[in-house]
Short mmCIF file of C-alpha atoms and ligand atoms in Angstrom, two decimals:
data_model
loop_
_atom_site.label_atom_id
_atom_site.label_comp_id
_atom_site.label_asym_id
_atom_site.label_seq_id
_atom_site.Cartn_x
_atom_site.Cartn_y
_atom_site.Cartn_z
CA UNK A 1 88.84 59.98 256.60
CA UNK A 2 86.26 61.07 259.43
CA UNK A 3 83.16 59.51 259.05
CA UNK A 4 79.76 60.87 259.52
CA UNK A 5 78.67 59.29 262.18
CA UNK A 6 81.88 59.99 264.18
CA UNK A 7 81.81 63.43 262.93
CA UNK A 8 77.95 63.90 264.45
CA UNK A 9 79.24 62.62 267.55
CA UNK A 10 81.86 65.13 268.13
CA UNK A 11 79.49 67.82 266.98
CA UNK A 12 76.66 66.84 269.57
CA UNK A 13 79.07 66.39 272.24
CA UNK A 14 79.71 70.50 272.05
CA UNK A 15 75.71 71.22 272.66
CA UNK A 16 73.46 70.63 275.27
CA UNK A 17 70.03 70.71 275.23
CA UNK A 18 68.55 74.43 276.54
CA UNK A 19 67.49 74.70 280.06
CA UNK A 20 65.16 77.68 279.54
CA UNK A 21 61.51 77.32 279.63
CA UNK A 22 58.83 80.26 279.14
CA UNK A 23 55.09 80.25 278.95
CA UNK A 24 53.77 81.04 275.53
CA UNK A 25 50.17 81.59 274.00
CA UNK A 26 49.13 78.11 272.87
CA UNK A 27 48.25 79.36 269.10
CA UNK A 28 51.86 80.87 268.71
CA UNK A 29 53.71 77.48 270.70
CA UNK A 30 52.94 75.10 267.37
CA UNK A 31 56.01 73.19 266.85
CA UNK A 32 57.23 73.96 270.29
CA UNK A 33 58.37 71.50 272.59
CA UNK A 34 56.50 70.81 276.02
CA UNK A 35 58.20 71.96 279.21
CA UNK A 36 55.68 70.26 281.89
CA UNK A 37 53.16 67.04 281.27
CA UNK A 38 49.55 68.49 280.43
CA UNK A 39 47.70 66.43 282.86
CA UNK A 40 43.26 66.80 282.52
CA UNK A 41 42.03 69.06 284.98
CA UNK A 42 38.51 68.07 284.59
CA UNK A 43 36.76 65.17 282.91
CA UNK A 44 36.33 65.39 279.12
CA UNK A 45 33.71 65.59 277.82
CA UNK A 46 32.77 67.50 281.42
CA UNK A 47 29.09 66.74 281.18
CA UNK A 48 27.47 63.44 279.48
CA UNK A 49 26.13 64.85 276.26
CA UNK A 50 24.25 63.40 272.82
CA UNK A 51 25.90 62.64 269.61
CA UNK A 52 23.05 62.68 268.01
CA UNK A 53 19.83 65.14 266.97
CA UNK A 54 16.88 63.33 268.59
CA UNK A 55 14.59 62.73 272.38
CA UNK A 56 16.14 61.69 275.28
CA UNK A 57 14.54 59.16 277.38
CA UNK A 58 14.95 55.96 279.47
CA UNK A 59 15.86 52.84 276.97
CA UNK A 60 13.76 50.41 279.16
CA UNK A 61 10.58 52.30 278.19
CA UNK A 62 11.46 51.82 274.44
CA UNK A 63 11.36 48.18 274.69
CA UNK A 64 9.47 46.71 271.70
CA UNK A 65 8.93 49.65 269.83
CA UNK A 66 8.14 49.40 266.38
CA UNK A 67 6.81 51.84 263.33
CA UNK A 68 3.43 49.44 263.39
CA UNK A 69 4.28 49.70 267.57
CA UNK A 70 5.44 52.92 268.54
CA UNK A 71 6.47 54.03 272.32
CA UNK A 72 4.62 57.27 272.77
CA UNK A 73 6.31 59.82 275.20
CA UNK A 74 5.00 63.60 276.94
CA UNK A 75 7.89 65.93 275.28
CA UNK A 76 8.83 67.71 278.35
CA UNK A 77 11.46 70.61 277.65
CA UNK A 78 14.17 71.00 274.86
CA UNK A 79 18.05 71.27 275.38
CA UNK A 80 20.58 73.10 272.85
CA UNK A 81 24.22 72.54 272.47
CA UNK A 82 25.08 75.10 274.95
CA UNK A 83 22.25 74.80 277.13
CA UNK A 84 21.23 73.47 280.05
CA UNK A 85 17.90 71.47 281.18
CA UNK A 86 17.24 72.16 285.07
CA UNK A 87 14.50 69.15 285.44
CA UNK A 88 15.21 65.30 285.30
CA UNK A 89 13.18 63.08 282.67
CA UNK A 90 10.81 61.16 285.06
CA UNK A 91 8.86 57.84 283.45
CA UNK A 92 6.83 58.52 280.22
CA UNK A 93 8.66 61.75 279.59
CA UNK A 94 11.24 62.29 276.77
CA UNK A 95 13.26 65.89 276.23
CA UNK A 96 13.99 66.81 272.62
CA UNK A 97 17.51 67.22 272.51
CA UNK A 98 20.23 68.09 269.82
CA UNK A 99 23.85 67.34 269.05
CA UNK A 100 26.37 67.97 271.67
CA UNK A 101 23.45 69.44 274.16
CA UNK A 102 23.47 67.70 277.97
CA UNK A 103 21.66 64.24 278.33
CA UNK A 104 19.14 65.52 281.04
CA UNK A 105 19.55 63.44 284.24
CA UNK A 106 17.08 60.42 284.18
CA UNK A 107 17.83 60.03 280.69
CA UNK A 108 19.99 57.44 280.15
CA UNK A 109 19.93 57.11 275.83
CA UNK A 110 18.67 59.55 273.04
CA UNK A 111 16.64 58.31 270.20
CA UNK A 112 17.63 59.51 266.69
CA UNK A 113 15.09 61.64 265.06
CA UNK A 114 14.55 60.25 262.23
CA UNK A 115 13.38 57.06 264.11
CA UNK A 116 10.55 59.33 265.16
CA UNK A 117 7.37 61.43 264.39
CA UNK A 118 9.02 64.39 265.44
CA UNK A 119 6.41 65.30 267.63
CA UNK A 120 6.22 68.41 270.09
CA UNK A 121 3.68 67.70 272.84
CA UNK A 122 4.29 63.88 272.77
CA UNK A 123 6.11 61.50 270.40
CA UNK A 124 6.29 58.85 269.01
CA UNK A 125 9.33 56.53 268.90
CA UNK A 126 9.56 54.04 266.22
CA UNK A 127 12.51 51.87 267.55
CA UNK A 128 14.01 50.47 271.24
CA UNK A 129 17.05 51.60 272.36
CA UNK A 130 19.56 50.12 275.21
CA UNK A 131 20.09 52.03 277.93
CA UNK A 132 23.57 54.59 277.10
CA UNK A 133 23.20 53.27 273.47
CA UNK A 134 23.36 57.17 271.85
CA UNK A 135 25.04 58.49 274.78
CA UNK A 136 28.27 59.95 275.66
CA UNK A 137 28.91 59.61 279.28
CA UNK A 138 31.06 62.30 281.18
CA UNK A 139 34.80 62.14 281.03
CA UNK A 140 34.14 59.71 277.98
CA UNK A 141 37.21 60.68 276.52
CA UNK A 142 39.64 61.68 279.21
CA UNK A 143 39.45 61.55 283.10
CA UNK A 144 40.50 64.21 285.42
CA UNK A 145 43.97 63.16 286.83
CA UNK A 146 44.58 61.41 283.35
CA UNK A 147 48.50 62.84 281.94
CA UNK A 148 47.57 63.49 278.25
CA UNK A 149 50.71 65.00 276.91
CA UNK A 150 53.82 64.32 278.55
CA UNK A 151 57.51 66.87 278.93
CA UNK A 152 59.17 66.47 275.85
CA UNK A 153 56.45 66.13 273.42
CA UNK A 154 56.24 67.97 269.91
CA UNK A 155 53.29 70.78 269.97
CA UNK A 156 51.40 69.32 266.68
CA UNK A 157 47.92 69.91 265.92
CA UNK A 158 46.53 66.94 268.15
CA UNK A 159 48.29 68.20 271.26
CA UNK A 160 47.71 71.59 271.01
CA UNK A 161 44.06 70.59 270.65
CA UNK A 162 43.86 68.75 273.42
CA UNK A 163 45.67 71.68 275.44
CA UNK A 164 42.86 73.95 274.23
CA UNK A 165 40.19 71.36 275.01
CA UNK A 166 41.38 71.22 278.82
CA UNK A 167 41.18 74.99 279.11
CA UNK A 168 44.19 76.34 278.47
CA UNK A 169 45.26 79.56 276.45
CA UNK A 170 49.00 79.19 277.35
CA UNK A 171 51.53 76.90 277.75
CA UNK A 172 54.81 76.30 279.00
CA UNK A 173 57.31 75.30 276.31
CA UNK A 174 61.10 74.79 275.98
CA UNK A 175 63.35 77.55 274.98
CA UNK A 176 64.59 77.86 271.26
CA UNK A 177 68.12 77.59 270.21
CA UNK A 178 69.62 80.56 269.52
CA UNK A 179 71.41 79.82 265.65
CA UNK A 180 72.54 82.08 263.22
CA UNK A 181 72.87 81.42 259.54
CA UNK A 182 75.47 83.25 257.61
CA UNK A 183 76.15 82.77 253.65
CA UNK A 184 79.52 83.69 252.35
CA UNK A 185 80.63 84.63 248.87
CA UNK A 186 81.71 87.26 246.27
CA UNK A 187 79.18 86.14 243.96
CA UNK A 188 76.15 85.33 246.03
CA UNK A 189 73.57 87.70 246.03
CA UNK A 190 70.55 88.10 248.11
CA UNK A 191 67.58 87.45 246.25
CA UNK A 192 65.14 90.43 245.23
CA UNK A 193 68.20 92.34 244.30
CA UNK A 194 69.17 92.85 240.34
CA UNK A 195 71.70 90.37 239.30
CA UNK A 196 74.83 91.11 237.00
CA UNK A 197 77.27 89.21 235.02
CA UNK A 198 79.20 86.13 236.96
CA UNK A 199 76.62 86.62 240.17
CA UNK A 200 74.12 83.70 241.79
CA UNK A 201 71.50 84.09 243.92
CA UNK A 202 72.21 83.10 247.65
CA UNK A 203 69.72 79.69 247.62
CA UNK A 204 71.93 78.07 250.52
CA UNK A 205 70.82 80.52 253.00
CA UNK A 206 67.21 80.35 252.29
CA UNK A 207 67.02 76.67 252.18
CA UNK A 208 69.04 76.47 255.31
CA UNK A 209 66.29 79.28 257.31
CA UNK A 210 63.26 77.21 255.51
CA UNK A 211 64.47 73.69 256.76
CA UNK A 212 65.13 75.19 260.41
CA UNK A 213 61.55 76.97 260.00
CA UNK A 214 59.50 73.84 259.33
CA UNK A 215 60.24 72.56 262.45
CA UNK A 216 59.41 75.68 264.26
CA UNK A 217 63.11 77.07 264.60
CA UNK A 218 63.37 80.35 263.32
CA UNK A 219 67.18 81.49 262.92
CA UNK A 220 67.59 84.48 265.46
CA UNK A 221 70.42 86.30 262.49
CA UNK A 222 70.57 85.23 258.93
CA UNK A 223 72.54 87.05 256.89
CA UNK A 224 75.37 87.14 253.77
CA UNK A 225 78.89 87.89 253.89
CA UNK A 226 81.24 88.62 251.16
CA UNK A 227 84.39 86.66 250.85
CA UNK A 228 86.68 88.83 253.41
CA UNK A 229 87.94 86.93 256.24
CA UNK A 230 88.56 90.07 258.90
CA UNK A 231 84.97 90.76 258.16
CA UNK A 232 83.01 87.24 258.10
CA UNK A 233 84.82 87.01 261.82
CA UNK A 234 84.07 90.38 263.03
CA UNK A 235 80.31 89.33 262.19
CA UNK A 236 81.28 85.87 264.05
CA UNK A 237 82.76 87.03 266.71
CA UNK A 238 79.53 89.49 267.66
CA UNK A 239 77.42 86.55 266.87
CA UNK A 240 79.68 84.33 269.64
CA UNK A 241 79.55 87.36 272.34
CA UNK A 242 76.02 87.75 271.87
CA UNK A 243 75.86 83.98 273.45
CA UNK A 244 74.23 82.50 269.37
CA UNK A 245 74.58 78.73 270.86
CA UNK A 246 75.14 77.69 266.89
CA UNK A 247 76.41 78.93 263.53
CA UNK A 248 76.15 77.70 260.68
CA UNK A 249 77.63 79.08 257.48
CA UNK A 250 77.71 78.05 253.64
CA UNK A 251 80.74 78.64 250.70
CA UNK A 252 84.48 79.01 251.29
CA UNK A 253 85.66 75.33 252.92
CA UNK A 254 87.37 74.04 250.07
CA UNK A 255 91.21 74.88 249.12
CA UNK A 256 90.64 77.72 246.94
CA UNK A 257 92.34 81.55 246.83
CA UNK A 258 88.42 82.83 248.41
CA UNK A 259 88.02 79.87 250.63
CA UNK A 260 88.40 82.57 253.76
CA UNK A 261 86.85 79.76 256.30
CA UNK A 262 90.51 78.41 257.34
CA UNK A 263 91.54 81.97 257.75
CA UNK A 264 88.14 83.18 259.68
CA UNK A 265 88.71 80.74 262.13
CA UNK A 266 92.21 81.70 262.74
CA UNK A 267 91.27 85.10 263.09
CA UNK A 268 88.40 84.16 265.79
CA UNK A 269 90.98 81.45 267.58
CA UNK A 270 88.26 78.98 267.24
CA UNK A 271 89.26 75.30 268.28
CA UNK A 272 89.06 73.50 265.52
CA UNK A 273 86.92 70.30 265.47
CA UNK A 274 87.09 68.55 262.00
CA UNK A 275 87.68 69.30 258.12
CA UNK A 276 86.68 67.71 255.47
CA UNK A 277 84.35 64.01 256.15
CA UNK A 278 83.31 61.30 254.18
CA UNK A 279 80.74 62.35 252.41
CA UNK A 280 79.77 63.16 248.67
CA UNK A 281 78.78 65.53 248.13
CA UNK A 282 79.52 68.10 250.81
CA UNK A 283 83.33 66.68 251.48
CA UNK A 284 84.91 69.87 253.16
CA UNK A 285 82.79 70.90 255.88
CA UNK A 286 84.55 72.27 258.64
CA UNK A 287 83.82 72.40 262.44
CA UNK A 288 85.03 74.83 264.99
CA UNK A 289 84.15 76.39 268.49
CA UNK A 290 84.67 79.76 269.17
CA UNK A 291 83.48 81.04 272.83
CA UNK A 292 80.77 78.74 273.68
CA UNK A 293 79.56 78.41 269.80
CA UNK A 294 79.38 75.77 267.64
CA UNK A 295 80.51 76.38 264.27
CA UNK A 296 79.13 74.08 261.50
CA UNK A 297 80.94 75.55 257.93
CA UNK A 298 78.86 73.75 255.11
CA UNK A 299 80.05 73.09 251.49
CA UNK A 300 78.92 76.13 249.16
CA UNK A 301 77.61 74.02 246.60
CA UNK A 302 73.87 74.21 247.19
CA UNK A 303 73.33 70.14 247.06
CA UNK A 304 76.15 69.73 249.24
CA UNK A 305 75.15 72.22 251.57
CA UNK A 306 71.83 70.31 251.70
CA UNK A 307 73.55 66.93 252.40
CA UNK A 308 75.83 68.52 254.98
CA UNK A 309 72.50 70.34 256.80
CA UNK A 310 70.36 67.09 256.95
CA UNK A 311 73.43 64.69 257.93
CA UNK A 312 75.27 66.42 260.14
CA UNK A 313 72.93 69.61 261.81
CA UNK A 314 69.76 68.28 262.30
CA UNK A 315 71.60 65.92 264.85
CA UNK A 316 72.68 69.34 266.76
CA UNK A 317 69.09 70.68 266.60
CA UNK A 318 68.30 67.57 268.28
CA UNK A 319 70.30 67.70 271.11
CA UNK A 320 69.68 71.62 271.59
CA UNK A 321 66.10 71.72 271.10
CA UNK A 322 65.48 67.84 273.14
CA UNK A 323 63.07 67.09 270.04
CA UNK A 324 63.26 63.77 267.97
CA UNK A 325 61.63 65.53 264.89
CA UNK A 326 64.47 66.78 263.74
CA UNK A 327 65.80 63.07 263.09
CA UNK A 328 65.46 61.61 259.63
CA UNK A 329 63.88 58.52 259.15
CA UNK A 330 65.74 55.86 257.98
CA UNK A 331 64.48 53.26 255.96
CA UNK A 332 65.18 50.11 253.40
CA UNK A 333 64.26 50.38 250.07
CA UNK A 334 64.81 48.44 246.58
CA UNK A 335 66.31 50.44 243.52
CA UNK A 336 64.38 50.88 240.60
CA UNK A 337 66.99 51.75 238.41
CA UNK A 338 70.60 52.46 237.69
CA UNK A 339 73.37 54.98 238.70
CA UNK A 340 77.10 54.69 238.47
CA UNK A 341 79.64 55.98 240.84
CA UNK A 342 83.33 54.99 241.69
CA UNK A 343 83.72 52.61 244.51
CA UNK A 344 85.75 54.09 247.47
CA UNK A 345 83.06 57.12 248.35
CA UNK A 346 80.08 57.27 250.86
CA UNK A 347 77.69 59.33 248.45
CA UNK A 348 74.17 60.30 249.25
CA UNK A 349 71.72 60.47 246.15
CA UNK A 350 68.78 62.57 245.79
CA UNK A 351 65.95 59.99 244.96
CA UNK A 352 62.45 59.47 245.31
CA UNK A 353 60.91 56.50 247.90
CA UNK A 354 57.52 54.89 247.74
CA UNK A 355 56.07 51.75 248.92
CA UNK A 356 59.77 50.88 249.88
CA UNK A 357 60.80 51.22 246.46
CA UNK A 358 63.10 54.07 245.56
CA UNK A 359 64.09 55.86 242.32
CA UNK A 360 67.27 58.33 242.05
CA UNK A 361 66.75 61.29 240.48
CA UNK A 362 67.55 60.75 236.71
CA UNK A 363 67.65 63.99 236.35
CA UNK A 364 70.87 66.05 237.34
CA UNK A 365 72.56 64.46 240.67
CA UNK A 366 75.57 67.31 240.20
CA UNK A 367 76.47 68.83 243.51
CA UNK A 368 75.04 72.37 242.05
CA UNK A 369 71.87 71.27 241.30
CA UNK A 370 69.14 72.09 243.20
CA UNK A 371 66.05 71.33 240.58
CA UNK A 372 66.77 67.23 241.20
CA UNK A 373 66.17 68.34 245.19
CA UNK A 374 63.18 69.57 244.61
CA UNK A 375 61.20 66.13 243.36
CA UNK A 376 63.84 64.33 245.67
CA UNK A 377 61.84 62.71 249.18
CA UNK A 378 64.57 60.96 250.10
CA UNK A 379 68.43 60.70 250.33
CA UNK A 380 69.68 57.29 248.47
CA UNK A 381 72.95 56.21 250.56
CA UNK A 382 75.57 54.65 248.21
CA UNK A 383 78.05 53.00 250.15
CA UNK A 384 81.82 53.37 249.56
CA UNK A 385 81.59 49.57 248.31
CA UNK A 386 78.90 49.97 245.99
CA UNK A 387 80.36 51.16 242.32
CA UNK A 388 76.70 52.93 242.18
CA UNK A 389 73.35 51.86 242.33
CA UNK A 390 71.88 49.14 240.43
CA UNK A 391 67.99 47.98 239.93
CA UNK A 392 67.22 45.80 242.71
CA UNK A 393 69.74 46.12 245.28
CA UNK A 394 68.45 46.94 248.60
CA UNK A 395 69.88 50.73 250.34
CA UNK A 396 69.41 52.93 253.35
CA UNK A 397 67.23 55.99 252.43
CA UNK A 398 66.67 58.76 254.65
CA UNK A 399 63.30 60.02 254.01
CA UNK A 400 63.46 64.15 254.18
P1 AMP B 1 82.34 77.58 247.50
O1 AMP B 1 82.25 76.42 248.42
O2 AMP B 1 82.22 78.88 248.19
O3 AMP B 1 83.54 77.49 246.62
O4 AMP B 1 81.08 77.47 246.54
C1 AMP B 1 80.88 76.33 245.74
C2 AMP B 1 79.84 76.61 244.69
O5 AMP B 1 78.59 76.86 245.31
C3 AMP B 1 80.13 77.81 243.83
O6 AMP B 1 79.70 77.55 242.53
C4 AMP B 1 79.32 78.89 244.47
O7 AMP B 1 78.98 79.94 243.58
C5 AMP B 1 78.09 78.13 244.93
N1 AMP B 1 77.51 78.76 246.10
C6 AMP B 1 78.18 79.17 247.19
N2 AMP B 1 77.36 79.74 248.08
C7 AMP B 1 76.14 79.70 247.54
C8 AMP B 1 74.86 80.13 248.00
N3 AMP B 1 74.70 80.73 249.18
N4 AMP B 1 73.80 79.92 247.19
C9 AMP B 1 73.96 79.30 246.00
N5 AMP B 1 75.12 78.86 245.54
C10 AMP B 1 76.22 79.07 246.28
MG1 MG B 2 82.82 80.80 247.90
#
């Protein structure tokens, strides 16, 4: 039977990663990717500046000074955060100063306040000080020329700060994929909607949308289809001709009378790629393309939709976005307790990893489930050799 990893292969070989760039405002581009390396136009900070409330001065006039000895300075001028002092501090001559506020030039350190008599006219200074001791010099954190972000890199909170610190209210960012979701099913019904006898709620779909949406993809269509085959590949087929670069759907893969997927796909003339991997849950996904669009068909069971999503699409939404994030870690960890399983299937637990130990959920591991999911960080990997897990082995987890 295909296995995963060959099955992720074939499926990233039908994508490639999106050409199109466009210049966005930098408070809507979180989670964006970087289309250009932010390089510093100016030195940061631009101006040397104090970090602390207090008097600048020259150090080498504080020498000595003591509470019983103080240093006693004229108190020239003040400066702000914000401000600007025109004169230069000549010998004998201290500016009171605050946070963040320009070192005047000839001052080369600022003395705290509180090692001070807070004096006005003149003051007194209670300790010595090195020259640049309390003293941020210019381009302390960055120099102009310096590349701080480089093409390719995530827009999280650090880099869009340091975007906004050089200046910038835009930036130029990589092009989303253009994906569709689509749920299928008689008896899946869209949330907010009254629900009668033998009906579900459509969870697939919204779990699908919210795991695209934390990484800053939102679905351009989402939407639910009952189980009739001429219609689910009408709504394809728009989807393909309106150039949708993926599609994923949910429900109707297995060999049941309302699994429409085989038929959809012969309706649309789609290529086939794959049916049906080595994976439990989730065993009969299906892969097609149809125009230029990938289609990923996902188990309807709600866990095994989930496996299916994180194992095998999150590898396409790496190749069409060009962003590592969407890559699960991958780490050892030792079992903490027990689960049995037939040998001879790959089968991904939900389970919960700390401190490289890991638990699976003792709660409900059914396919249907979804409450196990929800305390789940990690899937367990139980491979076809293991007959289940048992306390202290060592597995692969893939941290979600
Ligand atoms: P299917 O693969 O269509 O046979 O569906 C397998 C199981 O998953 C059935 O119990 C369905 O009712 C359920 N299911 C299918 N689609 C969804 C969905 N969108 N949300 C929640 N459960 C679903
Ligand atoms: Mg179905």
């Amino acid at each position: 039977m295909l296995q995963i990893e060959e099955a992720v292969k074939q499926l990233q070989k039908q994508v490639t990663q999106k050409e199109h760039t466009e210049q966005m405002p930098l408070l809507e581009a979180a989670g964006r990717i970087l289309a250009e390396d932010a390089v510093a136009e100016k030195d940061q900070p631009p101006f040397p500046r104090s970090p602390l409330d207090g008097y600048a001065l020259r150090g080498e006039e504080t020498a000595g000074a003591s509470r019983e000895h103080p240093a006693i300075f004229r108190v020239t001028g003040k400066v702000c955060a914000g401000e600007w002092f025109p004169g230069r501090v000549q010998k004998g001559e201290a500016v009171r100063i605050m946070t963040g506020a320009p070192v005047p030039e000839g001052a080369d350190t600022v003395i705290r306040q509180e090692d001070t008599d807070y004096g006005e006219e003149t003051v007194q200074v209670f300790r010595a000080s090195a020259a640049f001791e309390n003293y941020c010099p210019q381009g302390e954190d960055y120099r102009t020329g310096t590349v701080l972000l480089k093409k390719g890199r995530r827009l999280d909170g650090a880099a869009t700060a340091i975007l906004a610190g050089m200046g910038r209210d835009s930036v130029r960012v990589y092009g989303l994929p253009r994906v569709a979701v689509i749920s299928t099913g008689d008896e899946v019904v869209p949330p907010g909607h009254p629900l009668e006898r033998g009906k579900i709620y459509d969870s697939n779909r919204y779990y699908l949308c919210a795991r695209m949406q934390e990484k800053g993809l939102r679905p351009e269509r989402s939407m639910h289809c009952r189980d009739n085959a001429a219609e689910l590949a009408g709504q394809i087929r728009e989807m393909c001709e309106e150039g949708m670069e993926l599609i994923v759907t949910t429900g109707g893969v297995s060999v049941g009378e309302k699994d429409i997927l085989h038929e959809t796909l012969e309706l649309l003339g789609a290529r086939r790629l794959f049916w049906r991997i080595d994976v439990k849950p989730g065993a009969p996904v299906m892969a097609a393309v149809c125009q230029n669009t990938l289609l990923i068909c996902l188990s309807g069971n709600p866990y095994g939709a989930a496996v299916n999503f994180e194992l095998l699409v999150r590898p396409v939404l790496e190749v069409l976005t060009g962003s590592r994030t969407w890559r699960l870690e991958k780490r050892q960890a030792v079992l903490q307790n027990d689960f049995r399983k037939k040998k001879g299937t790959r089968r991904f637990l939900r389970g919960r990893e700390e401190n490289g130990k890991v638990w699976v959920a003792a709660g409900n591991q059914a396919s249907g489930a979804l409450s196990s999911l929800a305390e789940s960080n990690c899937l367990v990997e139980i491979t076809k050799e293991m007959a289940g897990a048992t306390k202290g082995e060592t597995v692969w987890v893939y941290l979600l």
